[in-house]
PDB file of C-alpha atoms and ligand atoms in Angstrom:
ATOM      1  CA  MET U1392       0.000   0.000   0.000  1.00  0.00           C
ATOM      2  CA  SER U1393       1.171   3.491  -0.755  1.00  0.00           C
ATOM      3  CA  LYS U1394       2.224   5.830   2.005  1.00  0.00           C
ATOM      4  CA  SER U1395       0.101   8.743   0.894  1.00  0.00           C
ATOM      5  CA  VAL U1396      -2.430  11.147   2.278  1.00  0.00           C
ATOM      6  CA  GLY U1397      -5.435   8.866   2.221  1.00  0.00           C
ATOM      7  CA  PRO U1398      -9.034   9.988   1.959  1.00  0.00           C
ATOM      8  CA  THR U1399     -10.784  10.593   5.279  1.00  0.00           C
ATOM      9  CA  ARG U1400     -14.116   9.432   3.907  1.00  0.00           C
ATOM     10  CA  LYS U1401     -15.179   7.163   1.093  1.00  0.00           C
ATOM     11  CA  ARG U1402     -15.686   8.953  -2.191  1.00  0.00           C
ATOM     12  CA  ASP U1403     -18.633   8.267  -4.444  1.00  0.00           C
ATOM     13  CA  PHE U1404     -16.730   6.015  -6.773  1.00  0.00           C
ATOM     14  CA  HIS U1405     -19.543   4.075  -8.392  1.00  0.00           C
ATOM     15  CA  SER U1406     -18.821   5.437 -11.846  1.00  0.00           C
ATOM     16  CA  ALA U1407     -15.906   7.802 -11.637  1.00  0.00           C
ATOM     17  CA  ASN U1408     -14.290   9.601 -14.545  1.00  0.00           C
ATOM     18  CA  VAL U1409     -10.631   8.722 -14.386  1.00  0.00           C
ATOM     19  CA  ALA U1410      -7.834   9.825 -16.707  1.00  0.00           C
ATOM     20  CA  ILE U1411      -4.823   7.555 -17.020  1.00  0.00           C
ATOM     21  CA  ILE U1412      -1.864   9.346 -18.535  1.00  0.00           C
ATOM     22  CA  GLY U1413       0.740   6.986 -19.906  1.00  0.00           C
ATOM     23  CA  LEU U1414      -0.440   3.570 -21.042  1.00  0.00           C
ATOM     24  CA  GLY U1415       2.719   1.579 -20.352  1.00  0.00           C
ATOM     25  CA  ARG U1416       2.476  -1.707 -18.434  1.00  0.00           C
ATOM     26  CA  PHE U1417       1.345  -0.034 -15.220  1.00  0.00           C
ATOM     27  CA  GLY U1418      -1.057   2.438 -16.862  1.00  0.00           C
ATOM     28  CA  GLU U1419      -2.582  -0.248 -19.068  1.00  0.00           C
ATOM     29  CA  SER U1420      -3.336  -2.698 -16.267  1.00  0.00           C
ATOM     30  CA  LEU U1421      -4.679   0.118 -14.083  1.00  0.00           C
ATOM     31  CA  ALA U1422      -6.935   1.389 -16.881  1.00  0.00           C
ATOM     32  CA  LEU U1423      -8.296  -2.073 -17.715  1.00  0.00           C
ATOM     33  CA  GLU U1424      -9.034  -2.867 -14.068  1.00  0.00           C
ATOM     34  CA  LEU U1425     -10.952   0.413 -13.684  1.00  0.00           C
ATOM     35  CA  VAL U1426     -12.965  -0.284 -16.846  1.00  0.00           C
ATOM     36  CA  ALA U1427     -13.738  -3.785 -15.497  1.00  0.00           C
ATOM     37  CA  GLY U1428     -14.977  -2.082 -12.321  1.00  0.00           C
ATOM     38  CA  GLY U1429     -17.480  -0.013 -14.342  1.00  0.00           C
ATOM     39  CA  HIS U1430     -15.592   3.299 -14.391  1.00  0.00           C
ATOM     40  CA  GLN U1431     -15.246   5.745 -17.282  1.00  0.00           C
ATOM     41  CA  VAL U1432     -11.615   5.778 -18.299  1.00  0.00           C
ATOM     42  CA  LEU U1433      -9.855   8.233 -20.569  1.00  0.00           C
ATOM     43  CA  GLY U1434      -6.446   6.876 -21.554  1.00  0.00           C
ATOM     44  CA  VAL U1435      -3.823   9.271 -22.915  1.00  0.00           C
ATOM     45  CA  ASP U1436      -0.490   8.355 -24.441  1.00  0.00           C
ATOM     46  CA  TYR U1437       1.598  10.057 -27.099  1.00  0.00           C
ATOM     47  CA  ASP U1438       2.443   6.731 -28.712  1.00  0.00           C
ATOM     48  CA  GLU U1439      -0.066   6.205 -31.560  1.00  0.00           C
ATOM     49  CA  LYS U1440       0.491   2.443 -31.637  1.00  0.00           C
ATOM     50  CA  ILE U1441      -0.366   2.086 -27.942  1.00  0.00           C
ATOM     51  CA  VAL U1442      -3.449   4.260 -28.383  1.00  0.00           C
ATOM     52  CA  GLN U1443      -4.662   2.116 -31.290  1.00  0.00           C
ATOM     53  CA  SER U1444      -4.121  -1.107 -29.367  1.00  0.00           C
ATOM     54  CA  MET U1445      -6.250   0.208 -26.482  1.00  0.00           C
ATOM     55  CA  ALA U1446      -8.956   1.847 -28.604  1.00  0.00           C
ATOM     56  CA  ASP U1447     -11.635  -0.821 -28.069  1.00  0.00           C
ATOM     57  CA  ARG U1448     -10.826  -1.482 -24.445  1.00  0.00           C
ATOM     58  CA  LEU U1449     -11.167   1.912 -22.744  1.00  0.00           C
ATOM     59  CA  THR U1450     -14.030   4.443 -22.739  1.00  0.00           C
ATOM     60  CA  HIS U1451     -11.889   6.982 -24.634  1.00  0.00           C
ATOM     61  CA  VAL U1452      -8.293   6.854 -25.778  1.00  0.00           C
ATOM     62  CA  VAL U1453      -6.393   9.833 -27.121  1.00  0.00           C
ATOM     63  CA  SER U1454      -2.935  10.300 -28.523  1.00  0.00           C
ATOM     64  CA  ALA U1455      -1.458  13.487 -27.059  1.00  0.00           C
ATOM     65  CA  ASP U1456       1.563  14.966 -25.317  1.00  0.00           C
ATOM     66  CA  THR U1457       0.389  15.739 -21.805  1.00  0.00           C
ATOM     67  CA  THR U1458       3.200  18.169 -21.062  1.00  0.00           C
ATOM     68  CA  ASP U1459       1.261  20.741 -23.085  1.00  0.00           C
ATOM     69  CA  GLU U1460      -1.192  22.826 -21.040  1.00  0.00           C
ATOM     70  CA  GLU U1461      -3.580  23.563 -23.922  1.00  0.00           C
ATOM     71  CA  THR U1462      -3.800  19.869 -24.760  1.00  0.00           C
ATOM     72  CA  LEU U1463      -4.815  19.008 -21.201  1.00  0.00           C
ATOM     73  CA  LYS U1464      -7.485  21.714 -21.234  1.00  0.00           C
ATOM     74  CA  GLU U1465      -8.853  20.510 -24.586  1.00  0.00           C
ATOM     75  CA  LEU U1466      -9.061  16.961 -23.254  1.00  0.00           C
ATOM     76  CA  GLY U1467     -11.306  18.208 -20.439  1.00  0.00           C
ATOM     77  CA  LEU U1468      -8.976  16.951 -17.740  1.00  0.00           C
ATOM     78  CA  ALA U1469     -10.040  19.692 -15.348  1.00  0.00           C
ATOM     79  CA  ASP U1470     -13.462  17.996 -15.071  1.00  0.00           C
ATOM     80  CA  MET U1471     -12.094  14.556 -14.200  1.00  0.00           C
ATOM     81  CA  ASP U1472     -12.751  13.098 -10.725  1.00  0.00           C
ATOM     82  CA  CYS U1473      -9.240  11.754 -10.713  1.00  0.00           C
ATOM     83  CA  ALA U1474      -6.132  11.618 -12.890  1.00  0.00           C
ATOM     84  CA  VAL U1475      -3.230   9.194 -12.638  1.00  0.00           C
ATOM     85  CA  VAL U1476       0.175  10.067 -14.055  1.00  0.00           C
ATOM     86  CA  ALA U1477       1.468   6.639 -15.015  1.00  0.00           C
ATOM     87  CA  ILE U1478       4.654   7.914 -16.663  1.00  0.00           C
ATOM     88  CA  GLY U1479       7.744   6.674 -14.880  1.00  0.00           C
ATOM     89  CA  ALA U1480      10.893   6.631 -16.967  1.00  0.00           C
ATOM     90  CA  ASP U1481      10.498  10.120 -18.424  1.00  0.00           C
ATOM     91  CA  LEU U1482      10.940  12.152 -15.246  1.00  0.00           C
ATOM     92  CA  GLU U1483      10.439  15.506 -16.959  1.00  0.00           C
ATOM     93  CA  ALA U1484       7.163  14.411 -18.593  1.00  0.00           C
ATOM     94  CA  SER U1485       5.907  12.966 -15.305  1.00  0.00           C
ATOM     95  CA  ILE U1486       6.653  16.130 -13.317  1.00  0.00           C
ATOM     96  CA  LEU U1487       5.335  18.547 -15.952  1.00  0.00           C
ATOM     97  CA  THR U1488       2.135  16.563 -16.415  1.00  0.00           C
ATOM     98  CA  ALA U1489       1.508  16.283 -12.671  1.00  0.00           C
ATOM     99  CA  SER U1490       2.155  19.974 -12.171  1.00  0.00           C
ATOM    100  CA  LEU U1491      -0.261  20.945 -14.971  1.00  0.00           C
ATOM    101  CA  LEU U1492      -2.986  18.664 -13.595  1.00  0.00           C
ATOM    102  CA  LEU U1493      -2.661  20.314 -10.183  1.00  0.00           C
ATOM    103  CA  GLN U1494      -2.719  23.739 -11.811  1.00  0.00           C
ATOM    104  CA  LEU U1495      -5.941  22.791 -13.641  1.00  0.00           C
ATOM    105  CA  GLY U1496      -7.498  21.942 -10.290  1.00  0.00           C
ATOM    106  CA  VAL U1497      -7.938  18.168 -10.723  1.00  0.00           C
ATOM    107  CA  LYS U1498      -9.203  17.095  -7.276  1.00  0.00           C
ATOM    108  CA  GLN U1499      -7.311  13.830  -6.953  1.00  0.00           C
ATOM    109  CA  VAL U1500      -3.972  13.544  -8.687  1.00  0.00           C
ATOM    110  CA  TRP U1501      -2.132  10.245  -8.368  1.00  0.00           C
ATOM    111  CA  ALA U1502       1.341   9.695  -9.762  1.00  0.00           C
ATOM    112  CA  LYS U1503       3.699   6.782  -9.984  1.00  0.00           C
ATOM    113  CA  ALA U1504       7.313   7.333  -8.961  1.00  0.00           C
ATOM    114  CA  ASN U1505      10.205   5.246 -10.219  1.00  0.00           C
ATOM    115  CA  SER U1506      12.603   6.351  -7.484  1.00  0.00           C
ATOM    116  CA  ALA U1507      12.633   7.977  -4.055  1.00  0.00           C
ATOM    117  CA  ALA U1508      13.844  11.272  -5.565  1.00  0.00           C
ATOM    118  CA  HIS U1509      11.082  11.197  -8.167  1.00  0.00           C
ATOM    119  CA  GLY U1510       8.525  10.558  -5.415  1.00  0.00           C
ATOM    120  CA  LYS U1511       9.907  13.416  -3.310  1.00  0.00           C
ATOM    121  CA  ILE U1512       9.524  15.904  -6.145  1.00  0.00           C
ATOM    122  CA  LEU U1513       5.965  14.742  -6.861  1.00  0.00           C
ATOM    123  CA  LYS U1514       5.050  15.143  -3.179  1.00  0.00           C
ATOM    124  CA  GLN U1515       6.621  18.592  -3.050  1.00  0.00           C
ATOM    125  CA  LEU U1516       4.544  19.590  -6.062  1.00  0.00           C
ATOM    126  CA  GLY U1517       1.429  18.690  -4.089  1.00  0.00           C
ATOM    127  CA  VAL U1518       0.463  15.433  -5.828  1.00  0.00           C
ATOM    128  CA  HIS U1519      -2.197  13.898  -3.577  1.00  0.00           C
ATOM    129  CA  HIS U1520      -1.121  10.254  -3.836  1.00  0.00           C
ATOM    130  CA  VAL U1521       2.372   9.134  -4.804  1.00  0.00           C
ATOM    131  CA  ILE U1522       2.822   5.434  -5.429  1.00  0.00           C
ATOM    132  CA  PHE U1523       5.952   3.338  -5.845  1.00  0.00           C
ATOM    133  CA  PRO U1524       4.769   0.181  -7.661  1.00  0.00           C
ATOM    134  CA  GLU U1525       8.164  -1.484  -8.107  1.00  0.00           C
ATOM    135  CA  PHE U1526       9.265  -0.776  -4.531  1.00  0.00           C
ATOM    136  CA  GLU U1527       5.959  -1.944  -3.064  1.00  0.00           C
ATOM    137  CA  MET U1528       5.790  -5.081  -5.204  1.00  0.00           C
ATOM    138  CA  GLY U1529       9.409  -5.932  -4.321  1.00  0.00           C
ATOM    139  CA  ARG U1530       8.655  -5.642  -0.617  1.00  0.00           C
ATOM    140  CA  ARG U1531       5.561  -7.814  -1.021  1.00  0.00           C
ATOM    141  CA  VAL U1532       7.265 -10.496  -3.100  1.00  0.00           C
ATOM    142  CA  ALA U1533      10.186 -10.738  -0.618  1.00  0.00           C
ATOM    143  CA  HIS U1534       7.864 -12.349   1.938  1.00  0.00           C
ATOM    144  CA  MET U1535       6.584 -14.787  -0.661  1.00  0.00           C
ATOM    145  CA  VAL U1536      10.047 -15.732  -1.960  1.00  0.00           C
ATOM    146  CA  SER U1537      11.315 -16.373   1.571  1.00  0.00           C
ATOM    147  CA  GLY U1538       8.425 -18.832   2.002  1.00  0.00           C
ATOM    148  CA  GLU U1539       7.049 -17.074   5.103  1.00  0.00           C
ATOM    149  CA  SER U1540       3.729 -16.256   3.495  1.00  0.00           C
ATOM    150  CA  LEU U1541       1.788 -16.736   0.278  1.00  0.00           C
ATOM    151  CA  ASP U1542       0.984 -13.033   0.057  1.00  0.00           C
ATOM    152  CA  TYR U1543       1.877 -10.009   2.165  1.00  0.00           C
ATOM    153  CA  VAL U1544       0.165  -6.638   1.873  1.00  0.00           C
ATOM    154  CA  HIS U1545       1.085  -3.523   3.834  1.00  0.00           C
ATOM    155  CA  ILE U1546      -2.085  -1.748   4.942  1.00  0.00           C
ATOM    156  CA  ASP U1547       0.070   0.822   6.734  1.00  0.00           C
ATOM    157  CA  GLU U1548       3.762   0.954   7.738  1.00  0.00           C
ATOM    158  CA  ASP U1549       3.067  -1.204  10.815  1.00  0.00           C
ATOM    159  CA  PHE U1550      -0.106  -3.048   9.835  1.00  0.00           C
ATOM    160  CA  VAL U1551      -0.103  -5.933   7.391  1.00  0.00           C
ATOM    161  CA  MET U1552      -2.382  -8.570   5.988  1.00  0.00           C
ATOM    162  CA  VAL U1553      -0.907 -11.934   5.015  1.00  0.00           C
ATOM    163  CA  LYS U1554      -2.033 -15.115   3.401  1.00  0.00           C
ATOM    164  CA  SER U1555      -0.310 -18.099   5.005  1.00  0.00           C
ATOM    165  CA  ILE U1556      -0.647 -21.807   5.675  1.00  0.00           C
ATOM    166  CA  CYS U1557      -2.356 -22.771   8.940  1.00  0.00           C
ATOM    167  CA  PRO U1558       0.227 -24.048  11.485  1.00  0.00           C
ATOM    168  CA  ALA U1559      -0.178 -27.856  11.697  1.00  0.00           C
ATOM    169  CA  SER U1560      -0.396 -27.631  15.501  1.00  0.00           C
ATOM    170  CA  PHE U1561      -3.678 -25.673  15.187  1.00  0.00           C
ATOM    171  CA  ALA U1562      -5.528 -28.477  13.364  1.00  0.00           C
ATOM    172  CA  GLY U1563      -8.786 -29.588  14.946  1.00  0.00           C
ATOM    173  CA  GLN U1564      -9.121 -26.519  17.182  1.00  0.00           C
ATOM    174  CA  SER U1565     -11.398 -23.509  16.851  1.00  0.00           C
ATOM    175  CA  LEU U1566     -10.156 -19.919  16.775  1.00  0.00           C
ATOM    176  CA  ALA U1567     -11.820 -19.353  20.161  1.00  0.00           C
ATOM    177  CA  GLU U1568     -10.032 -22.371  21.671  1.00  0.00           C
ATOM    178  CA  LEU U1569      -6.732 -21.218  20.230  1.00  0.00           C
ATOM    179  CA  LYS U1570      -7.280 -17.696  21.652  1.00  0.00           C
ATOM    180  CA  ILE U1571      -5.506 -16.363  18.568  1.00  0.00           C
ATOM    181  CA  ARG U1572      -5.929 -12.669  19.364  1.00  0.00           C
ATOM    182  CA  GLY U1573      -4.966 -12.942  23.022  1.00  0.00           C
ATOM    183  CA  THR U1574      -2.069 -15.335  22.496  1.00  0.00           C
ATOM    184  CA  TYR U1575      -0.587 -14.134  19.217  1.00  0.00           C
ATOM    185  CA  GLY U1576      -1.899 -10.555  18.924  1.00  0.00           C
ATOM    186  CA  VAL U1577      -3.245 -11.087  15.404  1.00  0.00           C
ATOM    187  CA  THR U1578      -6.691 -11.599  13.872  1.00  0.00           C
ATOM    188  CA  VAL U1579      -7.626 -14.441  11.529  1.00  0.00           C
ATOM    189  CA  VAL U1580      -9.906 -12.755   9.007  1.00  0.00           C
ATOM    190  CA  ALA U1581     -10.697 -15.585   6.584  1.00  0.00           C
ATOM    191  CA  PHE U1582      -9.820 -19.176   5.789  1.00  0.00           C
ATOM    192  CA  SER U1583      -9.900 -21.552   2.852  1.00  0.00           C
ATOM    193  CA  HIS U1584     -10.266 -25.280   3.385  1.00  0.00           C
ATOM    194  CA  ALA U1585      -9.015 -27.824   0.801  1.00  0.00           C
ATOM    195  CA  GLY U1586      -8.930 -25.367  -2.088  1.00  0.00           C
ATOM    196  CA  GLN U1587     -12.491 -24.118  -1.424  1.00  0.00           C
ATOM    197  CA  PRO U1588     -13.264 -20.384  -1.760  1.00  0.00           C
ATOM    198  CA  TYR U1589     -12.256 -18.195   1.196  1.00  0.00           C
ATOM    199  CA  GLN U1590     -14.858 -17.729   3.924  1.00  0.00           C
ATOM    200  CA  PRO U1591     -14.997 -15.251   6.793  1.00  0.00           C
ATOM    201  CA  ALA U1592     -13.545 -16.685  10.012  1.00  0.00           C
ATOM    202  CA  PHE U1593     -15.596 -16.764  13.230  1.00  0.00           C
ATOM    203  CA  PRO U1594     -14.620 -17.715  16.791  1.00  0.00           C
ATOM    204  CA  GLU U1595     -16.206 -21.143  16.250  1.00  0.00           C
ATOM    205  CA  THR U1596     -14.302 -21.785  12.989  1.00  0.00           C
ATOM    206  CA  VAL U1597     -12.338 -25.040  13.365  1.00  0.00           C
ATOM    207  CA  LEU U1598      -9.035 -25.090  11.510  1.00  0.00           C
ATOM    208  CA  ASN U1599      -7.746 -28.049   9.513  1.00  0.00           C
ATOM    209  CA  ASP U1600      -4.241 -29.059   8.560  1.00  0.00           C
ATOM    210  CA  GLY U1601      -3.340 -27.336   5.280  1.00  0.00           C
ATOM    211  CA  ASP U1602      -6.002 -24.602   5.547  1.00  0.00           C
ATOM    212  CA  LEU U1603      -5.009 -21.252   4.094  1.00  0.00           C
ATOM    213  CA  LEU U1604      -5.500 -18.275   6.377  1.00  0.00           C
ATOM    214  CA  VAL U1605      -5.796 -14.543   5.834  1.00  0.00           C
ATOM    215  CA  VAL U1606      -4.404 -12.925   8.948  1.00  0.00           C
ATOM    216  CA  ALA U1607      -4.175  -9.231   9.870  1.00  0.00           C
ATOM    217  CA  GLY U1608      -2.154  -7.487  12.525  1.00  0.00           C
ATOM    218  CA  ARG U1609       0.847  -5.425  13.451  1.00  0.00           C
ATOM    219  CA  LYS U1610       4.029  -6.389  11.680  1.00  0.00           C
ATOM    220  CA  LYS U1611       5.989  -7.894  14.580  1.00  0.00           C
ATOM    221  CA  PRO U1612       3.357 -10.305  15.967  1.00  0.00           C
ATOM    222  CA  LEU U1613       2.278 -11.225  12.472  1.00  0.00           C
ATOM    223  CA  ASP U1614       5.836 -11.974  11.336  1.00  0.00           C
ATOM    224  CA  SER U1615       6.139 -14.317  14.373  1.00  0.00           C
ATOM    225  CA  PHE U1616       2.726 -15.883  13.708  1.00  0.00           C
ATOM    226  CA  VAL U1617       3.580 -16.932  10.137  1.00  0.00           C
ATOM    227  CA  GLN U1618       6.633 -18.810  11.458  1.00  0.00           C
ATOM    228  CA  LEU U1619       4.592 -21.075  13.744  1.00  0.00           C
ATOM    229  CA  ASP U1620       4.619 -24.782  12.815  1.00  0.00           C
TER     230      ASP U1620
HETATM  231  P1  ATP S 884       5.752   1.022 -17.363  1.00  0.00           P
HETATM  232  O1  ATP S 884       6.758   0.484 -16.396  1.00  0.00           O
HETATM  233  O2  ATP S 884       4.402   1.202 -16.760  1.00  0.00           O
HETATM  234  O3  ATP S 884       5.681   0.249 -18.651  1.00  0.00           O
HETATM  235  P2  ATP S 884       7.512   3.312 -17.438  1.00  0.00           P
HETATM  236  O4  ATP S 884       7.673   3.509 -15.982  1.00  0.00           O
HETATM  237  O5  ATP S 884       8.651   2.705 -18.191  1.00  0.00           O
HETATM  238  O6  ATP S 884       6.189   2.496 -17.759  1.00  0.00           O
HETATM  239  P3  ATP S 884       7.351   5.417 -19.360  1.00  0.00           P
HETATM  240  O7  ATP S 884       7.866   4.484 -20.401  1.00  0.00           O
HETATM  241  O8  ATP S 884       8.108   6.648 -19.103  1.00  0.00           O
HETATM  242  O9  ATP S 884       7.109   4.722 -17.986  1.00  0.00           O
HETATM  243  O10 ATP S 884       5.892   5.887 -19.752  1.00  0.00           O
HETATM  244  C1  ATP S 884       4.767   5.078 -19.806  1.00  0.00           C
HETATM  245  C2  ATP S 884       3.898   5.529 -20.973  1.00  0.00           C
HETATM  246  O11 ATP S 884       3.718   6.939 -20.947  1.00  0.00           O
HETATM  247  C3  ATP S 884       4.520   5.191 -22.332  1.00  0.00           C
HETATM  248  O12 ATP S 884       3.572   4.423 -23.087  1.00  0.00           O
HETATM  249  C4  ATP S 884       4.772   6.562 -22.980  1.00  0.00           C
HETATM  250  O13 ATP S 884       4.486   6.539 -24.382  1.00  0.00           O
HETATM  251  C5  ATP S 884       3.804   7.465 -22.237  1.00  0.00           C
HETATM  252  N1  ATP S 884       4.280   8.847 -22.169  1.00  0.00           N
HETATM  253  C6  ATP S 884       5.520   9.265 -21.767  1.00  0.00           C
HETATM  254  N2  ATP S 884       5.618  10.606 -21.841  1.00  0.00           N
HETATM  255  C7  ATP S 884       4.395  11.057 -22.268  1.00  0.00           C
HETATM  256  C8  ATP S 884       3.839  12.352 -22.530  1.00  0.00           C
HETATM  257  N3  ATP S 884       4.558  13.464 -22.368  1.00  0.00           N
HETATM  258  N4  ATP S 884       2.555  12.433 -22.967  1.00  0.00           N
HETATM  259  C9  ATP S 884       1.822  11.300 -23.127  1.00  0.00           C
HETATM  260  N5  ATP S 884       2.275  10.072 -22.899  1.00  0.00           N
HETATM  261  C10 ATP S 884       3.545   9.925 -22.473  1.00  0.00           C
END
C-alpha cells in the first residue's frame, strides 16, 4: 500500500471519470481494471500504436503529449474526478504533467514514482497520492520468496495482511479455543479449506491441517505468527 495522504471518507466512486496518462504496463493494467470495475476511463499516451491497441478497451483513448497545457485543457482533464500520471521513466514528462494537472485543479492527482527522488519531487509539487509500484511489489514479493507467506500486503507501515498456511499444531481446534488474538496478537480474518473459496472466520471456525489463512495485525506479531509450525 502506498504511504500517501489517504481519503478521510469514502468517495462516491460508483462510476468515476478517471484519466490515465501513460499507457505503459502499469497504466494499461490500471486502466483495464478500472474499466472492469465499471468506471469511465480516458487513456492518454503520445504513442499512436499504444493508443490504437487500447482503442476498443477503454471508454476513450487519445494520442497526445500531456506536457502541453492547452492539450490538457482541450481533453477536459479539469473535469475529471481523478487523474493518474502513469509515466515513470520520463521524469520531466511525469513532473510537468503532474504539475499541470494540479494547476488545472484536478481534485485527486495520483502519480507513480520510479525512485525515491522522483517521489519526493511529486510530493513537493502537491500530488495527492504518490505510489511506488516497483518498490511496493518488491517488498511484497520478498515475503513470498522467503516462504514465510503466500501473500503479504502492507495496509500501513506497521499493519499488514498476510495469506499463510495454517500451522499444523492448530488443526482440529477452533479460533476461540486457540485464543488467537490474546495469544498471538493477530486476527484471523478468513480461511480456505481444501482449495475451497475463502470464507470469513468466526470464533467457532475449526481449523484443519493445510487450511489457508488470511491474517491481519501489526508487523511484529504477524511476522512471528507466520513462522509457527
Ligand atoms: P511502465 O513500467 O508502466 O511500462 P515506465 O515507468 O517505463 O512504464 P514510461 O515508459 O516513461 O514509464 O511511460 C509510460 C507511458 O507513458 C509510455 O507508453 C509513454 O508513451 C507514455 N508517455 C511518456 N511521456 C508522455 C507524454 N509526455 N505524454 C503522453 N504520454 C507519455
